[in-house]
Amino acid sequence: MKQIYLIALFFLFVSISASGQKRIGGVHIHPIQLEERNDSLHLEMEVYVDGKTMNNCQSWTIIPYLMTADSTWCVEMPLALVNGKTKAKLFKRKEKYGNYHLLANYPTYKIDKKRKRDITFRYVYSAPYEIWMDTAALHIRQILGSCANVEQWFVLEDVAQVHLTPYIAYEVQPRLSLIRPEKEVKVLSREGSAYLDFQVGRSEILPGFRRNPQELAKINDVLSQVKNDKDFEISALYITGYASPEGSWQSNDRLSYERAQSLQRYIRDRFRIPGPLISVKNVPEDWERLVQMINEGEMSGKYQVLDIIGTVSDPDAREARLRVLNGGAPFRYMLSEMFPSLRRVEYKVEFTVKEYSLEESEAIMQKSPEQLNHYELSLLYDNYPEGSPEQEKISDLILRMYADDGVANSNAAARLLKQGEVEQARRYIEKTNDIPQAYNTLGVYYMMAEETDKAEAYFNRALQAIGEDVPYTREEIEHNLEELQKKREDINIRTRYER
């Protein structure tokens, strides 16, 4: 009965705030490190046991545990056991005979005290991190036991809060290669319109007749520039003759074609252009341009005129209806103000440009950059320092000249992505035309835009495209896939911090 009384007397549960101390009796715990690290919970602490205050028949059981303030979540960590000399012998006896309770709660740290020496050991524990641990605190239960199985329980409360590693967004380090455009034949063109005057019923060009000197001078200037430049070679000349709607369709068909042929002969004879390079066609009555002019201006009976043009299919019947509309006033207005602009000959000369060396390209860039093709511009771009004003100027020129080209837009996006300008790269990404050469750039864009599934799909497509004419290597793609995995892990960590 006396023994039962003693057990009841000494089975104490003492709760001590950690704000003032981390020491109970002869046990002192310091320092304590409790933190989230690499998605794991990590506990590390120094445990000191005063050998002078602990006799041979005593033991200290130290049990750390993590718990939320409302006790909803709790996890108990492995226990540590410090035995006095006699207690150590009793422990070994239990081990020998396979004590079930002991085996089920076997200490991770088991230390036997020798004589009255102090004991110091480092307690280290790691476990997978869980969300609830963000707001949990460390408590430490300490049990002072005796050979008579009398226990005193102490609890250090709120020893430490979990220290969350400050979130620093991971910046991916992608590998991007610019696409080298293919070499191409450079075809440029010059075009214009000539409003030539012809004698009534005639189709021969008279160079000195009325406005013809000025109109022919415009043609001569264009063709002379092309013909006299050693870097150019004419590859095609297109001539189209137009007539206004007055008169019969049949006569206008003949007249517009003959006048186009007259300009063909004039150009061929004056500039010695081979006949096979010249193409001639005609538009007997330019109703399309007439409708455009009517819509852009104001005239009496405007909508009535447009209705007749839109509903009467036969051109001669259409002209007859217009001649009598409102007493002929609208037709007379068109005859004087609009029809002269419809009587014209349009021309377009196409020519190829020689391939320039790097040195020649630098000179051409200063005076006539439009004579350089995409390939030459890309070589010139690489010739200047990264981020230089010259590179910026060439990049802008490429995008103006090749606004819808997939290679040009992929390279523009790649340049911006290298600078971390993800949002600015979007408009170019949308115009890459999904070409295989751009798969790596597309993958990097979607990775940086945090659309990770799309990024992975494009990186896999890039791997499959290796062996074709693509600018990237397997090593680049595998590196970017590793970066993608780091980005995914980063997104998961950030999600936890944003709760």
Coordinates of C-alpha atoms in Angstrom, one line a residue:
M1 CA 0.0 0.0 0.0
K2 CA 2.9 2.3 0.8
Q3 CA 4.4 1.7 -2.7
I4 CA 1.1 2.7 -4.4
Y5 CA 1.0 5.9 -2.3
L6 CA 4.5 6.8 -3.5
I7 CA 3.6 6.3 -7.1
A8 CA 0.6 8.5 -6.8
L9 CA 2.7 11.1 -5.0
F10 CA 5.4 11.3 -7.6
F11 CA 3.4 10.8 -10.9
L12 CA 3.4 14.5 -11.6
F13 CA 2.6 16.4 -14.8
V14 CA 4.4 19.7 -14.8
S15 CA 3.8 22.1 -17.7
I16 CA 6.5 24.8 -18.1
S17 CA 6.6 27.6 -20.5
A18 CA 9.6 27.7 -22.8
S19 CA 9.7 31.5 -22.8
G20 CA 11.7 31.6 -19.6
Q21 CA 13.8 28.4 -19.8
K22 CA 14.5 25.2 -21.6
R23 CA 15.7 23.3 -18.5
I24 CA 14.0 21.0 -16.1
G25 CA 15.9 19.5 -13.2
G26 CA 19.1 18.2 -14.6
V27 CA 18.2 18.3 -18.2
H28 CA 19.1 21.3 -20.3
I29 CA 18.2 21.7 -24.0
H30 CA 19.9 24.3 -26.1
P31 CA 20.2 25.5 -28.8
I32 CA 17.2 24.3 -30.8
Q33 CA 16.9 24.6 -34.5
L34 CA 13.5 23.7 -36.0
E35 CA 13.0 24.6 -39.7
E36 CA 11.5 23.6 -43.0
R37 CA 14.3 22.7 -45.3
N38 CA 14.1 21.3 -48.8
D39 CA 10.5 20.3 -48.2
S40 CA 11.4 18.5 -45.0
L41 CA 11.0 19.2 -41.3
H42 CA 14.4 19.3 -39.7
L43 CA 14.9 19.4 -35.9
E44 CA 18.4 19.7 -34.3
M45 CA 19.1 20.3 -30.6
E46 CA 21.8 19.9 -28.0
V47 CA 20.7 17.9 -24.9
Y48 CA 22.7 18.2 -21.7
V49 CA 22.1 16.0 -18.6
D50 CA 23.8 17.0 -15.4
G51 CA 25.4 13.9 -14.0
K52 CA 25.5 15.1 -10.4
T53 CA 21.7 15.5 -10.1
M54 CA 20.9 12.0 -11.5
N55 CA 21.5 8.9 -9.5
N56 CA 22.1 5.4 -10.7
C57 CA 18.5 4.3 -10.4
Q58 CA 17.1 7.2 -12.5
S59 CA 16.5 7.7 -16.2
W60 CA 15.4 10.7 -18.3
T61 CA 13.1 10.0 -21.3
I62 CA 13.0 12.9 -23.7
I63 CA 10.1 13.0 -26.3
P64 CA 9.9 15.9 -28.6
Y65 CA 6.5 16.4 -30.4
L66 CA 5.1 19.0 -32.8
M67 CA 1.5 20.2 -32.3
T68 CA -0.8 22.9 -33.5
A69 CA -2.3 25.4 -31.0
D70 CA -5.7 23.8 -31.2
S71 CA -4.2 20.3 -30.8
T72 CA -5.8 19.2 -34.1
W73 CA -2.5 18.0 -35.6
C74 CA 0.3 16.4 -33.6
V75 CA 3.3 14.2 -34.4
E76 CA 5.5 12.6 -31.8
M77 CA 9.2 12.3 -32.7
P78 CA 11.6 9.5 -31.7
L79 CA 12.4 9.4 -28.0
A80 CA 15.8 9.7 -26.4
L81 CA 16.7 7.8 -23.2
V82 CA 19.4 8.5 -20.7
N83 CA 19.9 5.7 -18.1
G84 CA 21.7 5.7 -14.8
K85 CA 23.9 2.7 -14.1
T86 CA 21.3 0.5 -12.4
K87 CA 18.6 1.6 -14.8
A88 CA 20.8 0.6 -17.7
K89 CA 21.1 -2.9 -16.3
L90 CA 17.3 -3.2 -16.0
F91 CA 16.9 -2.0 -19.6
K92 CA 19.3 -4.6 -20.9
R93 CA 17.3 -7.3 -19.0
K94 CA 14.1 -6.1 -20.7
E95 CA 15.9 -6.2 -24.1
K96 CA 17.1 -9.8 -23.4
Y97 CA 13.7 -11.1 -22.6
G98 CA 12.0 -9.2 -25.5
N99 CA 9.8 -6.9 -23.5
Y100 CA 7.0 -6.0 -25.9
H101 CA 6.4 -2.5 -24.7
L102 CA 10.1 -1.7 -24.9
L103 CA 10.5 -3.1 -28.5
A104 CA 7.5 -1.1 -29.6
N105 CA 8.9 2.2 -28.1
Y106 CA 12.6 1.6 -28.6
P107 CA 14.6 4.8 -28.2
T108 CA 16.4 6.3 -31.2
Y109 CA 19.0 7.7 -28.8
K110 CA 20.0 5.4 -25.9
I111 CA 22.8 6.7 -23.6
D112 CA 24.1 5.1 -20.5
K113 CA 25.5 7.5 -17.9
K114 CA 28.9 6.5 -16.3
R115 CA 29.5 7.6 -12.7
K116 CA 28.6 11.2 -12.2
R117 CA 29.8 12.5 -15.6
D118 CA 27.7 15.0 -17.5
I119 CA 26.1 13.8 -20.7
T120 CA 25.8 15.8 -23.9
F121 CA 24.4 14.6 -27.2
R122 CA 23.0 16.1 -30.4
Y123 CA 19.4 15.2 -31.3
V124 CA 18.7 15.3 -35.0
Y125 CA 15.5 14.3 -36.7
S126 CA 14.0 14.9 -40.2
A127 CA 10.6 14.0 -41.6
P128 CA 8.5 14.9 -44.7
Y129 CA 7.1 18.4 -44.3
E130 CA 3.3 18.7 -44.1
I131 CA 1.3 21.9 -44.5
W132 CA -0.1 22.0 -41.0
M133 CA 3.4 22.2 -39.6
D134 CA 3.6 25.9 -40.8
T135 CA 1.7 27.0 -37.6
A136 CA 2.8 24.2 -35.2
A137 CA 5.1 24.6 -32.2
L138 CA 7.7 22.2 -30.7
H139 CA 6.9 20.8 -27.2
I140 CA 9.2 18.5 -25.3
R141 CA 7.9 15.9 -22.8
Q142 CA 10.5 14.8 -20.3
I143 CA 9.9 11.8 -18.0
L144 CA 12.1 11.2 -14.9
G145 CA 11.9 7.5 -14.0
S146 CA 13.1 5.4 -11.1
C147 CA 13.9 1.8 -10.5
A148 CA 10.6 1.5 -8.7
N149 CA 8.8 2.7 -11.9
V150 CA 7.9 6.0 -10.2
E151 CA 7.7 8.7 -12.9
Q152 CA 7.7 12.5 -12.9
W153 CA 6.4 14.1 -16.1
F154 CA 7.4 17.5 -17.3
V155 CA 6.5 19.4 -20.5
L156 CA 8.3 22.3 -22.1
E157 CA 5.7 24.1 -24.1
D158 CA 6.2 26.2 -27.2
V159 CA 9.9 25.6 -27.2
A160 CA 10.2 26.8 -30.9
Q161 CA 8.0 27.6 -33.9
V162 CA 8.8 26.1 -37.2
H163 CA 11.1 28.4 -39.1
L164 CA 10.0 28.6 -42.8
T165 CA 12.8 29.1 -45.3
P166 CA 12.2 32.5 -46.9
Y167 CA 10.7 31.9 -50.3
I168 CA 12.9 33.0 -53.2
A169 CA 11.5 32.3 -56.6
Y170 CA 13.6 30.0 -58.7
E171 CA 14.7 31.7 -61.9
V172 CA 15.1 29.1 -64.6
Q173 CA 18.3 29.0 -66.5
P174 CA 17.2 27.9 -70.0
R175 CA 19.3 27.2 -73.0
L176 CA 18.2 28.9 -76.1
S177 CA 19.7 29.0 -79.6
L178 CA 18.7 31.4 -82.4
I179 CA 17.6 29.9 -85.7
R180 CA 19.8 30.6 -88.6
P181 CA 17.6 31.5 -91.6
E182 CA 18.1 29.5 -94.8
K183 CA 19.9 31.2 -97.7
E184 CA 17.4 32.5 -100.2
V185 CA 17.3 34.3 -103.6
K186 CA 16.6 37.9 -102.8
V187 CA 13.7 39.2 -104.9
L188 CA 12.8 42.9 -104.6
S189 CA 10.3 44.9 -106.5
R190 CA 9.5 48.4 -107.6
E191 CA 6.0 49.4 -108.8
G192 CA 3.9 52.4 -109.7
S193 CA 1.2 53.7 -112.0
A194 CA 1.5 55.8 -115.2
Y195 CA -1.4 58.0 -116.3
L196 CA -0.5 58.2 -120.0
D197 CA -2.4 60.3 -122.5
F198 CA -3.3 58.8 -125.9
Q199 CA -4.8 60.5 -128.9
V200 CA -8.5 59.7 -129.5
G201 CA -8.8 56.1 -130.7
R202 CA -5.1 55.6 -130.7
S203 CA -2.9 53.4 -128.5
E204 CA 0.6 54.5 -129.5
I205 CA 2.6 56.3 -126.8
L206 CA 3.7 59.8 -127.8
P207 CA 6.5 60.8 -125.4
G208 CA 5.8 64.5 -125.8
F209 CA 2.0 64.4 -125.7
R210 CA 0.3 66.3 -122.8
R211 CA 1.4 64.8 -119.4
N212 CA 3.4 61.9 -121.0
P213 CA 6.8 63.5 -120.3
Q214 CA 6.2 63.5 -116.6
E215 CA 4.5 60.1 -116.4
L216 CA 7.2 58.4 -118.5
A217 CA 9.9 60.1 -116.4
K218 CA 8.6 58.2 -113.3
I219 CA 8.9 54.9 -115.2
N220 CA 12.3 55.8 -116.5
D221 CA 13.6 56.6 -113.0
V222 CA 12.5 53.3 -111.5
L223 CA 13.8 51.1 -114.4
S224 CA 17.0 53.1 -114.7
Q225 CA 17.8 52.6 -111.0
V226 CA 17.3 48.9 -111.3
K227 CA 19.0 48.5 -114.7
N228 CA 22.1 50.5 -113.8
D229 CA 22.8 48.9 -110.4
K230 CA 25.4 46.2 -110.8
D231 CA 23.9 44.4 -107.7
F232 CA 20.5 44.0 -109.4
E233 CA 19.2 41.8 -112.2
I234 CA 15.7 42.1 -113.6
S235 CA 13.8 38.9 -113.3
A236 CA 10.3 40.0 -114.3
L237 CA 8.2 42.9 -115.5
Y238 CA 4.4 43.0 -115.1
I239 CA 2.3 45.6 -116.9
T240 CA -1.5 45.9 -116.5
G241 CA -3.6 48.3 -118.6
Y242 CA -6.9 49.8 -117.2
A243 CA -9.7 51.7 -118.9
S244 CA -12.6 53.7 -117.4
P245 CA -16.2 52.5 -117.8
E246 CA -17.4 54.9 -120.5
G247 CA -17.9 53.2 -123.9
S248 CA -18.6 49.6 -124.6
W249 CA -16.9 46.8 -122.7
Q250 CA -15.6 45.3 -125.9
S251 CA -13.9 48.5 -127.0
N252 CA -12.5 49.1 -123.5
D253 CA -11.1 45.6 -123.5
R254 CA -9.2 46.2 -126.7
L255 CA -8.1 49.7 -125.7
S256 CA -6.8 48.8 -122.3
Y257 CA -4.8 45.8 -123.7
E258 CA -3.3 47.7 -126.6
R259 CA -2.2 50.6 -124.3
A260 CA -0.5 48.0 -122.0
Q261 CA 1.2 46.5 -125.0
S262 CA 2.4 50.0 -126.1
L263 CA 4.1 50.5 -122.7
Q264 CA 5.6 47.1 -123.0
R265 CA 7.2 48.0 -126.3
Y266 CA 8.4 51.3 -125.0
I267 CA 10.1 49.7 -122.0
R268 CA 11.5 46.8 -124.0
D269 CA 13.1 49.0 -126.6
R270 CA 14.4 51.7 -124.3
F271 CA 15.9 49.4 -121.6
R272 CA 16.6 46.3 -123.7
I273 CA 14.6 44.0 -121.4
P274 CA 14.0 40.5 -123.0
G275 CA 10.4 39.9 -124.1
P276 CA 10.0 36.6 -122.1
L277 CA 10.5 38.6 -118.9
I278 CA 7.6 40.9 -119.6
S279 CA 4.0 39.9 -118.7
V280 CA 1.0 41.9 -120.0
K281 CA -2.6 41.8 -119.0
N282 CA -5.5 44.2 -118.9
V283 CA -8.7 45.2 -116.9
P284 CA -11.2 46.6 -119.4
E285 CA -13.2 48.6 -117.0
D286 CA -12.0 49.2 -113.4
W287 CA -15.3 49.2 -111.5
E288 CA -13.6 47.9 -108.3
R289 CA -11.5 51.1 -108.1
L290 CA -14.5 53.2 -109.0
V291 CA -16.5 51.8 -106.1
Q292 CA -13.6 52.5 -103.7
M293 CA -13.4 56.1 -104.9
I294 CA -17.2 56.6 -104.5
N295 CA -17.1 55.2 -101.0
E296 CA -14.2 57.5 -100.0
G297 CA -15.9 60.7 -101.3
E298 CA -19.2 62.5 -101.4
M299 CA -21.3 63.0 -104.5
S300 CA -24.9 63.5 -105.5
G301 CA -26.9 60.2 -105.7
K302 CA -23.9 58.3 -104.1
Y303 CA -26.0 55.3 -102.8
Q304 CA -28.1 55.1 -105.9
V305 CA -25.0 54.8 -108.0
L306 CA -23.5 52.1 -105.7
D307 CA -26.8 50.2 -105.8
I308 CA -26.8 50.1 -109.6
I309 CA -23.2 49.0 -109.7
G310 CA -23.9 46.3 -107.2
T311 CA -27.1 44.9 -108.8
V312 CA -26.7 45.3 -112.6
S313 CA -24.2 42.6 -113.7
D314 CA -23.8 43.5 -117.4
P315 CA -21.3 46.4 -117.6
D316 CA -22.8 48.0 -120.7
A317 CA -26.3 47.9 -119.1
R318 CA -24.8 49.2 -115.9
E319 CA -23.3 52.2 -117.8
A320 CA -26.6 52.9 -119.5
R321 CA -28.5 53.0 -116.2
L322 CA -25.9 55.4 -114.7
R323 CA -26.0 57.7 -117.7
V324 CA -29.7 58.5 -117.1
L325 CA -29.7 58.4 -113.3
N326 CA -30.9 61.8 -112.0
G327 CA -30.7 63.4 -115.4
G328 CA -27.1 62.2 -115.8
A329 CA -25.6 64.4 -113.1
P330 CA -23.8 61.7 -111.2
F331 CA -22.4 60.2 -114.4
R332 CA -21.1 63.6 -115.6
Y333 CA -19.5 64.1 -112.2
M334 CA -17.7 60.7 -112.3
L335 CA -16.7 61.3 -116.0
S336 CA -14.8 64.5 -115.0
E337 CA -13.6 63.8 -111.5
M338 CA -13.1 60.0 -111.3
F339 CA -12.7 58.4 -114.7
P340 CA -9.4 60.0 -115.6
S341 CA -7.8 58.3 -112.6
L342 CA -9.1 54.9 -113.8
R343 CA -7.3 55.2 -117.2
R344 CA -3.8 54.1 -116.4
V345 CA -1.1 51.5 -116.9
E346 CA 0.4 49.9 -113.7
Y347 CA 3.8 48.4 -113.8
K348 CA 5.9 46.3 -111.4
V349 CA 9.5 45.3 -111.9
E350 CA 11.0 42.4 -109.9
F351 CA 14.7 41.9 -109.6
T352 CA 17.1 39.7 -107.8
V353 CA 19.9 41.1 -105.6
K354 CA 23.4 39.7 -105.4
E355 CA 24.5 37.9 -102.2
Y356 CA 26.6 40.2 -100.0
S357 CA 29.6 39.4 -97.9
L358 CA 29.7 40.4 -94.3
E359 CA 31.7 43.5 -95.1
E360 CA 29.4 44.5 -97.9
S361 CA 26.4 43.9 -95.7
E362 CA 27.7 46.4 -93.2
A363 CA 27.9 49.1 -95.9
I364 CA 24.5 48.2 -97.5
M365 CA 22.9 48.4 -94.0
Q366 CA 23.7 52.1 -93.8
K367 CA 22.1 53.1 -97.1
S368 CA 19.7 50.4 -98.4
P369 CA 19.0 47.8 -95.7
E370 CA 16.0 46.4 -97.6
Q371 CA 18.5 44.9 -100.1
L372 CA 19.7 42.5 -97.4
N373 CA 17.9 39.2 -96.9
H374 CA 17.1 37.4 -93.7
Y375 CA 20.2 35.3 -93.8
E376 CA 22.5 38.2 -94.3
L377 CA 20.8 40.2 -91.6
S378 CA 21.3 37.3 -89.1
L379 CA 25.0 37.1 -89.9
L380 CA 25.3 40.8 -89.5
Y381 CA 23.4 40.6 -86.1
D382 CA 25.9 38.0 -84.8
N383 CA 28.8 40.3 -85.8
Y384 CA 27.9 42.9 -83.1
P385 CA 28.2 42.7 -79.3
E386 CA 25.3 41.1 -77.4
G387 CA 22.7 43.8 -76.5
S388 CA 24.4 46.5 -78.6
P389 CA 22.3 49.2 -80.4
E390 CA 23.4 47.7 -83.7
Q391 CA 21.8 44.4 -82.8
E392 CA 18.6 46.1 -81.7
K393 CA 18.4 48.0 -84.9
I394 CA 18.9 44.8 -87.0
S395 CA 16.4 42.9 -84.9
D396 CA 13.7 45.7 -85.5
L397 CA 14.5 45.6 -89.2
I398 CA 14.1 41.9 -89.5
L399 CA 10.7 42.0 -87.8
R400 CA 9.5 44.8 -90.1
M401 CA 10.7 42.9 -93.2
Y402 CA 9.6 39.4 -92.0
A403 CA 6.7 40.2 -89.8
D404 CA 4.9 36.9 -90.3
D405 CA 8.0 34.7 -90.7
G406 CA 8.1 31.9 -88.1
V407 CA 11.9 32.0 -87.8
A408 CA 12.0 35.8 -87.3
N409 CA 9.4 35.7 -84.6
S410 CA 11.0 32.7 -82.8
N411 CA 14.3 34.5 -82.7
A412 CA 12.6 37.7 -81.4
A413 CA 10.9 35.7 -78.7
A414 CA 14.2 34.0 -77.8
R415 CA 16.0 37.3 -77.4
L416 CA 13.3 38.6 -75.0
L417 CA 13.2 35.3 -73.0
K418 CA 16.9 35.6 -72.5
Q419 CA 16.3 39.0 -70.8
G420 CA 13.4 37.5 -68.8
E421 CA 10.8 39.5 -70.7
V422 CA 8.1 36.7 -70.8
E423 CA 5.0 38.8 -71.4
Q424 CA 6.7 40.8 -74.2
A425 CA 7.7 37.6 -75.9
R426 CA 4.1 36.4 -76.1
R427 CA 3.1 38.3 -79.3
Y428 CA 6.1 36.7 -81.1
I429 CA 5.5 33.3 -79.8
E430 CA 2.0 33.4 -81.2
K431 CA 3.5 34.0 -84.7
T432 CA 6.2 31.3 -84.7
N433 CA 3.8 29.2 -86.9
D434 CA 4.7 26.1 -84.7
I435 CA 7.7 25.3 -86.8
P436 CA 10.0 22.5 -85.5
Q437 CA 13.0 24.9 -85.3
A438 CA 11.0 26.8 -82.7
Y439 CA 10.0 23.9 -80.4
N440 CA 12.7 24.6 -77.9
T441 CA 11.9 28.3 -77.8
L442 CA 8.2 27.5 -77.3
G443 CA 9.1 25.1 -74.5
V444 CA 11.2 27.7 -72.7
Y445 CA 8.4 30.3 -73.1
Y446 CA 5.7 28.1 -71.6
M447 CA 8.1 27.0 -68.8
M448 CA 8.8 30.7 -67.9
A449 CA 5.1 31.4 -68.2
E450 CA 4.5 28.5 -65.8
E451 CA 2.4 26.5 -68.2
T452 CA 4.4 23.5 -67.4
D453 CA 2.4 20.8 -69.2
K454 CA 2.7 22.8 -72.5
A455 CA 6.4 23.3 -71.9
E456 CA 7.0 19.6 -71.4
A457 CA 5.0 18.8 -74.6
Y458 CA 7.2 21.1 -76.7
F459 CA 10.4 19.9 -75.2
N460 CA 9.4 16.3 -76.0
R461 CA 8.5 17.4 -79.6
A462 CA 11.9 19.1 -79.8
L463 CA 13.6 15.8 -78.8
Q464 CA 11.8 14.0 -81.6
A465 CA 12.8 16.7 -84.1
I466 CA 16.5 16.4 -83.4
G467 CA 18.2 15.2 -86.6
E468 CA 16.2 17.6 -88.7
D469 CA 17.4 21.1 -89.5
V470 CA 16.9 22.4 -86.0
P471 CA 19.2 24.8 -84.1
Y472 CA 19.1 23.0 -80.7
T473 CA 20.9 19.8 -79.4
R474 CA 19.7 16.9 -77.2
E475 CA 21.9 18.3 -74.4
E476 CA 20.0 21.7 -74.5
I477 CA 16.6 20.0 -74.4
E478 CA 17.6 17.7 -71.5
H479 CA 19.0 20.7 -69.6
N480 CA 15.7 22.5 -70.1
L481 CA 13.7 19.5 -69.0
E482 CA 15.7 19.5 -65.8
E483 CA 15.0 23.2 -65.4
L484 CA 11.3 22.5 -65.9
Q485 CA 11.3 20.0 -63.0
K486 CA 12.9 22.6 -60.8
K487 CA 10.3 25.1 -61.9
R488 CA 7.5 22.7 -61.0
E489 CA 9.0 22.1 -57.6
D490 CA 9.3 25.8 -57.1
I491 CA 5.6 26.3 -58.0
N492 CA 4.6 23.7 -55.4
I493 CA 6.7 25.5 -52.7
R494 CA 5.3 28.9 -53.6
T495 CA 1.8 27.5 -53.5
R496 CA 2.4 26.6 -49.8
Y497 CA 3.7 30.1 -49.0
E498 CA 0.7 31.8 -50.7
R499 CA -1.8 30.1 -48.5

